[in-house]
């Protein structure tokens, strides 16, 4: 497999930093999988928690966020590796704030649905 261009520039960073970056990438993937599992759980384990349209909408939103986060994980990993190789500051990403807001909103929606149901 051909290496990306950014791996051919600059100097290889200390392997400890590369491994830390990889661990962060894997944490993002775990978070993505957890969101996907949450979508499946709401759909399969709580069919009566909300009207079908609302439940399906919540599941689809969680699944789409999961897919987006998995895609962003690789992009962020590559950007951090490139920045380390070039001796630049690590990149800033708004995705962290966006993901936090979305998870808070999903949790609030689920909490309201649970309280209303009981």
mmCIF file of C-alpha atoms in Angstrom:
data_model
loop_
_atom_site.group_PDB
_atom_site.id
_atom_site.type_symbol
_atom_site.label_atom_id
_atom_site.label_comp_id
_atom_site.label_asym_id
_atom_site.label_seq_id
_atom_site.Cartn_x
_atom_site.Cartn_y
_atom_site.Cartn_z
ATOM 1 C CA UNK A 1 0.000 0.000 0.000
ATOM 2 C CA UNK A 2 1.277 3.444 -0.886
ATOM 3 C CA UNK A 3 2.097 5.798 1.980
ATOM 4 C CA UNK A 4 0.338 9.152 2.288
ATOM 5 C CA UNK A 5 2.324 12.227 1.225
ATOM 6 C CA UNK A 6 2.537 13.594 4.752
ATOM 7 C CA UNK A 7 4.588 10.540 5.801
ATOM 8 C CA UNK A 8 7.229 11.501 3.265
ATOM 9 C CA UNK A 9 7.722 15.017 4.684
ATOM 10 C CA UNK A 10 9.547 16.156 7.783
ATOM 11 C CA UNK A 11 11.126 13.816 10.301
ATOM 12 C CA UNK A 12 9.589 10.922 12.153
ATOM 13 C CA UNK A 13 8.436 12.011 15.621
ATOM 14 C CA UNK A 14 9.394 10.238 18.821
ATOM 15 C CA UNK A 15 7.554 6.910 18.721
ATOM 16 C CA UNK A 16 5.975 7.617 22.126
ATOM 17 C CA UNK A 17 4.113 10.579 20.640
ATOM 18 C CA UNK A 18 3.013 8.528 17.635
ATOM 19 C CA UNK A 19 1.744 5.779 19.924
ATOM 20 C CA UNK A 20 -0.098 8.329 22.083
ATOM 21 C CA UNK A 21 -1.698 9.714 18.920
ATOM 22 C CA UNK A 22 -2.708 6.179 17.950
ATOM 23 C CA UNK A 23 -4.283 5.601 21.380
ATOM 24 C CA UNK A 24 -6.302 8.788 20.907
ATOM 25 C CA UNK A 25 -7.435 7.535 17.495
ATOM 26 C CA UNK A 26 -8.549 4.253 19.069
ATOM 27 C CA UNK A 27 -10.427 6.138 21.807
ATOM 28 C CA UNK A 28 -12.316 8.030 19.106
ATOM 29 C CA UNK A 29 -13.201 4.712 17.464
ATOM 30 C CA UNK A 30 -14.420 3.301 20.789
ATOM 31 C CA UNK A 31 -16.610 6.364 21.236
ATOM 32 C CA UNK A 32 -17.960 5.891 17.716
ATOM 33 C CA UNK A 33 -18.771 2.253 18.460
ATOM 34 C CA UNK A 34 -20.471 3.229 21.729
ATOM 35 C CA UNK A 35 -22.712 5.695 19.878
ATOM 36 C CA UNK A 36 -23.576 3.028 17.328
ATOM 37 C CA UNK A 37 -24.332 0.543 20.118
ATOM 38 C CA UNK A 38 -26.554 3.174 21.730
ATOM 39 C CA UNK A 39 -28.490 3.577 18.489
ATOM 40 C CA UNK A 40 -28.989 -0.170 18.202
ATOM 41 C CA UNK A 41 -29.954 -0.431 21.879
ATOM 42 C CA UNK A 42 -32.601 2.274 21.621
ATOM 43 C CA UNK A 43 -34.044 0.637 18.523
ATOM 44 C CA UNK A 44 -33.970 -2.980 19.694
ATOM 45 C CA UNK A 45 -34.277 -2.809 23.471
ATOM 46 C CA UNK A 46 -36.658 0.103 23.955
ATOM 47 C CA UNK A 47 -39.208 -0.021 21.132
ATOM 48 C CA UNK A 48 -41.909 1.549 23.300
ATOM 49 C CA UNK A 49 -39.838 4.433 24.623
ATOM 50 C CA UNK A 50 -41.169 6.923 22.071
ATOM 51 C CA UNK A 51 -43.340 7.164 18.977
ATOM 52 C CA UNK A 52 -41.771 5.280 16.080
ATOM 53 C CA UNK A 53 -40.794 8.399 14.132
ATOM 54 C CA UNK A 54 -39.003 9.974 17.107
ATOM 55 C CA UNK A 55 -37.270 6.726 18.081
ATOM 56 C CA UNK A 56 -36.075 6.038 14.534
ATOM 57 C CA UNK A 57 -34.919 9.654 14.136
ATOM 58 C CA UNK A 58 -32.887 9.418 17.342
ATOM 59 C CA UNK A 59 -31.349 6.110 16.234
ATOM 60 C CA UNK A 60 -30.457 7.418 12.778
ATOM 61 C CA UNK A 61 -28.922 10.592 14.221
ATOM 62 C CA UNK A 62 -26.804 8.548 16.647
ATOM 63 C CA UNK A 63 -25.711 6.195 13.853
ATOM 64 C CA UNK A 64 -24.786 9.087 11.538
ATOM 65 C CA UNK A 65 -22.822 10.784 14.296
ATOM 66 C CA UNK A 66 -21.053 7.486 14.906
ATOM 67 C CA UNK A 67 -20.076 7.234 11.244
ATOM 68 C CA UNK A 68 -18.926 10.846 11.145
ATOM 69 C CA UNK A 69 -16.831 10.436 14.259
ATOM 70 C CA UNK A 70 -15.144 7.312 12.883
ATOM 71 C CA UNK A 71 -14.259 9.212 9.715
ATOM 72 C CA UNK A 72 -12.995 12.220 11.647
ATOM 73 C CA UNK A 73 -10.862 9.966 13.853
ATOM 74 C CA UNK A 74 -8.602 9.013 10.962
ATOM 75 C CA UNK A 75 -8.437 12.552 9.637
ATOM 76 C CA UNK A 76 -7.496 13.934 13.050
ATOM 77 C CA UNK A 77 -4.896 11.183 13.577
ATOM 78 C CA UNK A 78 -3.277 11.971 10.211
ATOM 79 C CA UNK A 79 -3.302 15.730 10.865
ATOM 80 C CA UNK A 80 -1.640 15.234 14.259
ATOM 81 C CA UNK A 81 1.002 12.922 12.757
ATOM 82 C CA UNK A 82 1.705 15.440 9.991
ATOM 83 C CA UNK A 83 1.976 18.308 12.491
ATOM 84 C CA UNK A 84 4.411 16.312 14.652
ATOM 85 C CA UNK A 85 6.539 15.444 11.619
ATOM 86 C CA UNK A 86 6.657 19.120 10.595
ATOM 87 C CA UNK A 87 7.288 20.437 14.118
ATOM 88 C CA UNK A 88 4.038 22.420 14.055
ATOM 89 C CA UNK A 89 1.425 22.924 16.752
ATOM 90 C CA UNK A 90 -1.216 20.210 16.888
ATOM 91 C CA UNK A 91 -4.381 21.150 14.971
ATOM 92 C CA UNK A 92 -7.500 22.481 16.681
ATOM 93 C CA UNK A 93 -10.812 20.830 15.911
ATOM 94 C CA UNK A 94 -14.355 22.048 16.496
ATOM 95 C CA UNK A 95 -15.550 18.446 16.234
ATOM 96 C CA UNK A 96 -14.900 17.941 19.955
ATOM 97 C CA UNK A 97 -17.349 20.699 20.883
ATOM 98 C CA UNK A 98 -19.900 19.563 18.295
ATOM 99 C CA UNK A 99 -19.744 15.951 19.492
ATOM 100 C CA UNK A 100 -20.112 17.010 23.118
ATOM 101 C CA UNK A 101 -23.200 19.097 22.340
ATOM 102 C CA UNK A 102 -24.769 16.307 20.286
ATOM 103 C CA UNK A 103 -24.197 13.700 23.008
ATOM 104 C CA UNK A 104 -25.654 16.044 25.637
ATOM 105 C CA UNK A 105 -28.724 16.642 23.466
ATOM 106 C CA UNK A 106 -29.195 12.923 22.807
ATOM 107 C CA UNK A 107 -28.894 12.191 26.524
ATOM 108 C CA UNK A 108 -31.444 14.888 27.361
ATOM 109 C CA UNK A 109 -33.892 13.574 24.755
ATOM 110 C CA UNK A 110 -33.548 10.047 26.134
ATOM 111 C CA UNK A 111 -33.946 11.281 29.711
ATOM 112 C CA UNK A 112 -37.152 13.140 28.798
ATOM 113 C CA UNK A 113 -38.496 10.099 26.939
ATOM 114 C CA UNK A 114 -37.793 7.857 29.920
ATOM 115 C CA UNK A 115 -39.454 10.261 32.383
ATOM 116 C CA UNK A 116 -42.499 10.782 30.151
ATOM 117 C CA UNK A 117 -42.921 7.048 29.589
ATOM 118 C CA UNK A 118 -42.957 6.280 33.309
#
